[in-house]
Amino acid sequence: MQRTQRATRLLTGALALPLAGALIAGCSTTSDPSATEDLKPVAGGTLVYASGDAEPNCLDPHVGGNYPQALVASQFMESLFSKDAKGEIVPWLAEKSEVSEDGLTRTITLREGISFHDGTPLTAEAIKANIEHLQDPNTASSTGYLAVGKVTEITIVDELTAQLELSAPDNALLESLSMPWTAIQSPEGLKRDQAANCAAPAGTGPFKVESWDRQQAVNLVRYEDYAAPAADPERAGSTAHLDGITWRFIPEAASRYAALQSGEVDVIDNPQPDTIATAADSGLGHLAAPRPGASNRVELNSSKAPFDDASVREAFIRSLDVNTGIDALYFNTAERSYSLLSSVEPLGISAEEKFGTDVERANQLLDEAGWTERDAQGYRLKDGKRLSLSFPVSTNQSVPAEQSLFEQMQAAAKNVGIEVKIDLLDLSSWYGALAKHEYDLVSAPYTKVGPSVLRILFHSDSTVPAPSGYFANNAQIKNPQLDRLLVEAEQTNDEAKRAELYERAQQIVLDGYYVIPLYDQQNHFLFSKNVHGMGETTAVSSPTYFNVFLNK
Amino acid sequence: MSRTAKILGTVFILFWLLTALAPGLIAPGDPLAVDPAQAFHAPSLAHPMGTDESGRDVFTRVIHGAGDSLYIGLAATALGMGIALVLGTAAALAPRWLDGAILRVLEALYAVPSLLLALLIIAFTGPGVGPAIVAVGLSTAPGYARLVRSQIRSVKNSEMLEAATVLGRGTWLKVQNHLVPNALRPLLALVTLGIGQAVIWAAALSFLGLGTPPPAPEWGAMLSAGRTYLHLAWWLSFFPGLAIVVVAAGATLIGRSLGGKVNAA
Amino acid sequence: MLAWLGRKVGGALVVLWLVATAIFIGVRLIPGDPAEAIMGGPGSQASAEALAAARSEYGLDLPLITQYLMFLAKLIRLDFGTSYALKDPVLQVIAEVLPPTITLALISLAAAWLLSLIFAMLAMRATRAGQCVGNAVEIIAAAVPHFWLGAVLIMLFSSMLGWFPAVDNGTGAGLVLPVLTLALPLAGFLTQLMRDSLSTALGSQFALAARTRGESRLTVFWRHGLRHAALPALGLTGWAFSSLLSGAVVVEAIFARPGLGRSLLSAVLSRDIPMVTGIALFSALVYIVVMALTEAIERLIDPAGAES
Amino acid sequence: MSPLLEVENLSVGFAGQLAVDSVSFELSAGECLALVGESGSGKSVTARSLLGLSGGKVSAEKFSVLGQDATAMSERAWQQMRGNSVAMILQDALMALDPLRPVGREIADALKEHSSLSKPERTAKVREALEAVDLPEPAWRMKQRSSQLSGGMRQRVLIAQAMIGDPQVVIADEATTALDSRLTALVLEQLRALKNAGRAVLMISHDLAQVAQLADRIAVMRAGKIVEAGDTDQVLNRPQHEYTRTLLRAIPSGVPRFQPLSLAPPKAAVVAQEPAKPARMPALVVEDLSKSFGKHAAVQGAGFVVQQGQTLGLVGESGSGKTTTARLVLGLERPDTGSVRLFGEHFAPQREAQRRYLRENIGAIYQNPLGSFDPRYNVGQLLTDALSAGRSKRGASYRTQVSRLLEQVELDPALGSRNPRELSGGQRQRLAIARALAPRPKVLVLDEPVSALDVSIQATVLDLLDRLQQETGTSYLFISHDLSVIEHMSDTVAVMYRGSIVEQGATADVFGDPQHEYTRSLLTAMPRLR
């Protein structure tokens, strides 16, 4: 044992060194990279990007359609519409767009002179080919599929104009078409087999896919014939500053951060909250770009006991102290949300009063609901059944800090006699557990531009699995009044009415204690001080690198 | 080395036995009690190993984790050794063709590296403690089985057993008095070595997210959770890691002192 | 020699057949629809057409024995199927990820040998106290888990000192930390082994005989000690290589290196059974090849010992 | 001409303990000096210190090697000398050659150290050296490893290795120990050739009979000191020191049966043995035994008879099939043909269960008894196990019997709690005998029981065996490669050669008037004092 102790001291010493280093670094002030923004752009250089997400199986964001795909696809593909700095939807590849009186016909006119990476010019044909590609079951699109779900027919009016026939009015269509999952790619490229198109989709973006070394990197190079619009008029008609981007996948957070520190990579995503908090001190730039759509939240499955009882749902929520956990785990990088929608969605409403900790009330509610007895471990019983909740957690979708937050919820719930069984699952098993309704609590992020995400998440139609097996209404809310509000809100062309309808819909969900909002979907990027011009993002807050340059 | 190692080894085993069976005696706290306001405290008198991201006391968790971690190591080794005893003994005593067949099966088990075999099994069963034990146990079995076989064979063909034959001992007496005790003794050394390695492999599975689920204070899982905060709070991963190293190194020491005795024979 | 080679190839085929059979049984033991299992488990959301395609590709509606024979027939043609997750032929994916893993394992093996050789030499000259420390270092090195060592090495040499890159960058420097992570624990094992055989060899009659011929201590070490120290360590090469492949799963994850281990991990996480099958068979094949090679080297060093 | 080696009051100490204590001698060219003593007497340490390899603390009044002052010699100077001017032949040829390297390279190593010859030149020289020691097919053999050579070839290689540097002094450390007589003769002949060629030879041995043929002078060592030194003739024929006389007495060749070789007075009175009555049933009858391993015929049609209370000596060189014969007789190996009968009862071939009741009649003693003991047992447990037929290992009821057995083999009963590993070679062999005697067997098979022992220890064990035979009337099948031991111990002798018994008969007849060519060659090679 003695040797062990000595070794402890020795190793403790060795491991304490970095701490000392951090302290010294903390005392010295480094320049904030954003302060040097007025530097003159330098052309050239290859930026190395390190992603913490799993490597996509397909670079075409139509296929499947998750956020990691959007992150990389934003560099080589563009959408018909985009969102400006004020949060307004603006045309991008589209020049203009009109909708008929009845809201059932949408006409889109494209800009002239744009061509895809494979040389094919951008024409109305592309709109038709892309929307049909999204709707083709063989594409297996999940996000894009829902986004263009109301489009029934596409007719080509002239070379640059297409007309979309809708099954019902859809005021979210432009928002839907601003997402990378509905980005426009070369119709010629789409004619290839799926594997080929997945490996190198041809878009119109400022970079194009040169090669993809699986498990190593996606190599992007500047598209020299880039002609799409730029947010900044001065840059119109120019190409990107960077020669290219090396898009790497480094799943270990610590390794990724170390690589950024040592200068091997220039930009990383999914940084640990503690590293974000100290980024400025370490001379690193930080970009926080909360994702649009829903906030990150835990949903309570109201379709079965015990959460079919609203008072049990409220009791559970009241037993939790989420704020202290977020403070400790996120180091002030994430702000507590009390809303169903992301803070970037102007139509979101907040209901802080519903989520305050009140253990006394929680106990009282549970007693009233009949969960009065306790078993040997202190859990509540009713009819001899334990008050037990199953909580499958996807390790792919919940970062460690979030998993810790769930563990804290578990401990807090135990204090009022509720057992929470956390199951850490791989994505496949997690989907499986959801499909079999084997959950009482679940956290499933969903990104979509605009408040219409509420229909996808809370309409009773979404409790019925799509052909792919996935359903988005994990809270299993079946409320006809809510359904009506959500459909109506999507069809109206009166902005004020839309806002009001969505507010009423949100209020119903919040009042029912179906959801515990946590924070915005975290979307942080750290970059080295050589990287300049960071900040522009797509409609789904994925950064773009058209204006970024390296000053090494 | 022998005497000191023996005393150290005994103390070591007793300590971990006590820790595994009655962790509350050493660390009376609740290993699962969270206190988010107390998160990330560095080691101090109040928290000798600091606190983790949820404000849990790392010392309490390491002590309470001994049971789980050692259980996995022991259970996996017991499983591996059980299979090894059956296959190894059968191979050693069987006719040539059966011996050859068993050897091939062992080689097939051996040919897939331990962690890969574990992942393979988990691909079929899904993650969890049970599969982790089966996986680690199965992957260690062929190594043990080969040793069982060669031990039994070497004792079977030894002059010692011939001498017993010449003295007129029956088969049963030879097996009971000489074959079993002499063939199995070196295995004891191997088992202690193996327990340390099994704890490490099981921890590796937890590290990959395929072992014990959190918040159970299993060392590998703690290490896995703590590595996220390596830059901020080294103590989260250092102490569980140290516990693994101490157990594995201690087991090695005991194994070597046992093995040393056998080699001298 | 030819007979030996024949025996090796025959044995290898039997072993591969056993591994393949075990996998076949394993896949069929997964509860539920085997087609779904092959397509990635319950959450794969495989379409009905995809499931039907899998059923016909693997002949799942045929009798079990027919399925088994079909499975073997495909393997013989080196047809491991298509990775449902990567949409590429399994063989092609393996061909891409095998070389980096083998490179990593071989370099780590060489490094472990070199380290243990240095340790063993130092131990020879060390004082009693030095031997004690050496002993402790070996045992601790052998007991350190890869994943922990890797993280600590990154923190020390990359974040703090900035000597080596934390992740693979295609250069030699990027290999240093992964190799160290794999080699140090292995070197701990090998040193324990080498020191024993080294001291036996150097205390032997033939070492004394060599000294009576006028050889210096160092010459005796190189000419005689090393061979004898190498022999048992060489016998462990198969095991060492296999433990390196295991370690590679962890190291490739930590250091963001492409390779077999990382592919397997992601295949397991996504329940990509064709991929898992292919990787398991290939790692078995690699092991068999390595074993045969070490046996050949052993025969070179010690022809008499290898025959007995 | 000044002596090549001059040593005056040489002492070598290990951790304060003197292994060599004030030893003095000198050795000149063309001369052979023998250093004789039992193991632990310090003779090997003395030899090694002549090469600067003792590993201990060396002090001397005068210590010169080839005229250089060895007390002040640097390690480099020693290396220059070793293998070049002073060479050494080590005891066990199998152990003294690196099993992993071709023997030719082992030999060439000395050239590498001491000359600047090119590789082909070295190869040529190695070949010459191997031809000089009459190794057949040297060009081929030099590429082989020691394990692929026969014992005789290995010995030749070892000598060639010592000779390659053309040394002026050759030290042979127990170079003939445990070799059968023909190999011993071979080594002696080579050493004689060296001496005749004008080299100085220092011979180290525990066996006076062997050195007698070659040495000009003999120094007898005991406990680190030279107790007697002088011309060979004087030491052998007019020994001054009591210890020298003990060593001389221990040599069995030419000593009649039952005459003690050691000084220890026999505990039982010597009872003259009646000549065997032919009418009595023989103890052991072996007929037409054959056994092949693969293509190799180990034993071919061996047949002999051991009379009750008598000893049959089975003699032959290593590899002649003696041990296989012993195993066949003991029923440890199933014969291809032939049979073994024990007191008229069918013993082999037979199923083990059916002959188990016969087992108590036959016991065995091996060359290295340690391997036949269960390593977990101490001396007392070992004997208890034997006495209780394996049912107990620490029964108190057997305590007196254990003590009696130990006394019977002249071991201190206090040794009962010791582990056999802690005993000396002679004590272990006595323990093995005690264990074999426990079931009171009528026949003992002794396979090289004294080959690993020094002559002086061998003498006490042989005396013990004699005494036991007289007391108990046990019959012995005594197997040895050592003709002098066989001559002393046997009533009848069987000579084995390449798996067959080529000659057998009464000991006096076989040794006095050998009929077979092979027997004659064996006897010629046998070193004799008397």
Tab-separated table of N, CA and C in Angstrom, chain A residues 192-234:
chain	number	residue	atom	x	y	z
A	192	ARG	N	-27.247	9.769	-60.633
A	192	ARG	CA	-26.292	8.694	-60.301
A	192	ARG	C	-26.919	7.791	-59.237
A	193	ASP	N	-26.258	6.654	-58.953
A	193	ASP	CA	-26.823	5.835	-57.883
A	193	ASP	C	-26.533	6.504	-56.554
A	194	GLN	N	-27.260	6.066	-55.526
A	194	GLN	CA	-27.217	6.807	-54.276
A	194	GLN	C	-25.804	6.843	-53.681
A	195	ALA	N	-25.092	5.707	-53.754
A	195	ALA	CA	-23.757	5.656	-53.156
A	195	ALA	C	-22.850	6.712	-53.770
A	196	ALA	N	-22.922	6.853	-55.105
A	196	ALA	CA	-22.059	7.822	-55.787
A	196	ALA	C	-22.433	9.232	-55.388
A	197	ASN	N	-23.730	9.490	-55.318
A	197	ASN	CA	-24.157	10.841	-54.971
A	197	ASN	C	-23.833	11.154	-53.507
A	198	CYS	N	-23.892	10.139	-52.652
A	198	CYS	CA	-23.555	10.340	-51.253
A	198	CYS	C	-22.093	10.719	-51.097
A	199	ALA	N	-21.246	10.136	-51.924
A	199	ALA	CA	-19.812	10.351	-51.777
A	199	ALA	C	-19.407	11.750	-52.230
A	200	ALA	N	-20.080	12.283	-53.239
A	200	ALA	CA	-19.695	13.605	-53.739
A	200	ALA	C	-20.883	14.292	-54.391
A	201	PRO	N	-21.810	14.808	-53.581
A	201	PRO	CA	-22.945	15.504	-54.174
A	201	PRO	C	-22.486	16.808	-54.823
A	202	ALA	N	-23.152	17.186	-55.876
A	202	ALA	CA	-22.768	18.420	-56.584
A	202	ALA	C	-23.778	19.505	-56.258
A	203	GLY	N	-23.344	20.516	-55.528
A	203	GLY	CA	-24.225	21.628	-55.182
A	203	GLY	C	-23.771	22.890	-55.877
A	204	THR	N	-24.113	24.025	-55.284
A	204	THR	CA	-23.716	25.299	-55.872
A	204	THR	C	-22.850	26.105	-54.910
A	205	GLY	N	-22.515	25.550	-53.755
A	205	GLY	CA	-21.849	26.293	-52.686
A	205	GLY	C	-20.457	26.758	-53.040
A	206	PRO	N	-19.870	27.607	-52.181
A	206	PRO	CA	-18.554	28.192	-52.442
A	206	PRO	C	-17.425	27.155	-52.397
A	207	PHE	N	-17.694	25.984	-51.845
A	207	PHE	CA	-16.702	24.913	-51.876
A	207	PHE	C	-17.324	23.697	-52.513
A	208	LYS	N	-16.474	22.823	-53.045
A	208	LYS	CA	-17.022	21.580	-53.576
A	208	LYS	C	-16.264	20.399	-52.984
A	209	VAL	N	-16.926	19.244	-53.034
A	209	VAL	CA	-16.320	18.043	-52.459
A	209	VAL	C	-15.260	17.519	-53.408
A	210	GLU	N	-14.041	17.488	-52.939
A	210	GLU	CA	-12.999	16.930	-53.799
A	210	GLU	C	-12.839	15.446	-53.552
A	211	SER	N	-12.758	15.082	-52.268
A	211	SER	CA	-12.631	13.658	-51.970
A	211	SER	C	-13.140	13.418	-50.561
A	212	TRP	N	-13.363	12.171	-50.263
A	212	TRP	CA	-13.838	11.802	-48.935
A	212	TRP	C	-13.082	10.549	-48.490
A	213	ASP	N	-12.100	10.737	-47.628
A	213	ASP	CA	-11.390	9.583	-47.060
A	213	ASP	C	-12.139	9.184	-45.802
A	214	ARG	N	-12.843	8.090	-45.901
A	214	ARG	CA	-13.681	7.679	-44.776
A	214	ARG	C	-12.864	7.615	-43.498
A	215	GLN	N	-13.467	8.044	-42.435
A	215	GLN	CA	-12.866	8.068	-41.111
A	215	GLN	C	-11.720	9.049	-40.993
A	216	GLN	N	-11.354	9.704	-42.083
A	216	GLN	CA	-10.296	10.691	-41.960
A	216	GLN	C	-10.847	12.084	-42.167
A	217	ALA	N	-11.262	12.357	-43.376
A	217	ALA	CA	-11.678	13.710	-43.645
A	217	ALA	C	-12.490	13.784	-44.932
A	218	VAL	N	-13.350	14.804	-44.986
A	218	VAL	CA	-13.965	15.199	-46.240
A	218	VAL	C	-13.133	16.383	-46.713
A	219	ASN	N	-12.599	16.275	-47.900
A	219	ASN	CA	-11.758	17.355	-48.409
A	219	ASN	C	-12.565	18.256	-49.329
A	220	LEU	N	-12.677	19.504	-48.940
A	220	LEU	CA	-13.423	20.471	-49.728
A	220	LEU	C	-12.438	21.451	-50.349
A	221	VAL	N	-12.693	21.825	-51.610
A	221	VAL	CA	-11.842	22.846	-52.244
A	221	VAL	C	-12.731	23.978	-52.763
A	222	ARG	N	-12.116	25.122	-52.946
A	222	ARG	CA	-12.861	26.301	-53.405
A	222	ARG	C	-13.472	26.038	-54.781
A	223	TYR	N	-14.719	26.474	-54.916
A	223	TYR	CA	-15.407	26.374	-56.219
A	223	TYR	C	-15.126	27.663	-56.974
A	224	GLU	N	-14.327	27.542	-58.023
A	224	GLU	CA	-13.818	28.752	-58.684
A	224	GLU	C	-14.893	29.480	-59.490
A	225	ASP	N	-15.960	28.759	-59.846
A	225	ASP	CA	-17.007	29.407	-60.653
A	225	ASP	C	-18.196	29.802	-59.799
A	226	TYR	N	-17.928	30.030	-58.516
A	226	TYR	CA	-19.025	30.362	-57.609
A	226	TYR	C	-19.710	31.640	-58.056
A	227	ALA	N	-21.026	31.590	-58.147
A	227	ALA	CA	-21.724	32.776	-58.656
A	227	ALA	C	-22.974	33.084	-57.853
A	228	ALA	N	-23.193	32.328	-56.799
A	228	ALA	CA	-24.412	32.538	-56.029
A	228	ALA	C	-24.328	33.854	-55.269
A	229	PRO	N	-25.438	34.286	-54.699
A	229	PRO	CA	-25.422	35.583	-54.040
A	229	PRO	C	-24.598	35.574	-52.776
A	230	ALA	N	-24.199	36.740	-52.357
A	230	ALA	CA	-23.513	36.864	-51.083
A	230	ALA	C	-24.298	37.837	-50.237
A	231	ALA	N	-24.261	37.616	-48.924
A	231	ALA	CA	-24.993	38.512	-48.037
A	231	ALA	C	-24.390	39.908	-48.100
A	232	ASP	N	-23.095	39.928	-48.315
A	232	ASP	CA	-22.384	41.190	-48.363
A	232	ASP	C	-22.232	41.593	-49.837
A	233	PRO	N	-22.846	42.719	-50.256
A	233	PRO	CA	-22.822	43.093	-51.684
A	233	PRO	C	-21.403	43.250	-52.218
A	234	GLU	N	-20.473	43.674	-51.354
A	234	GLU	CA	-19.090	43.870	-51.830
A	234	GLU	C	-18.467	42.583	-52.312
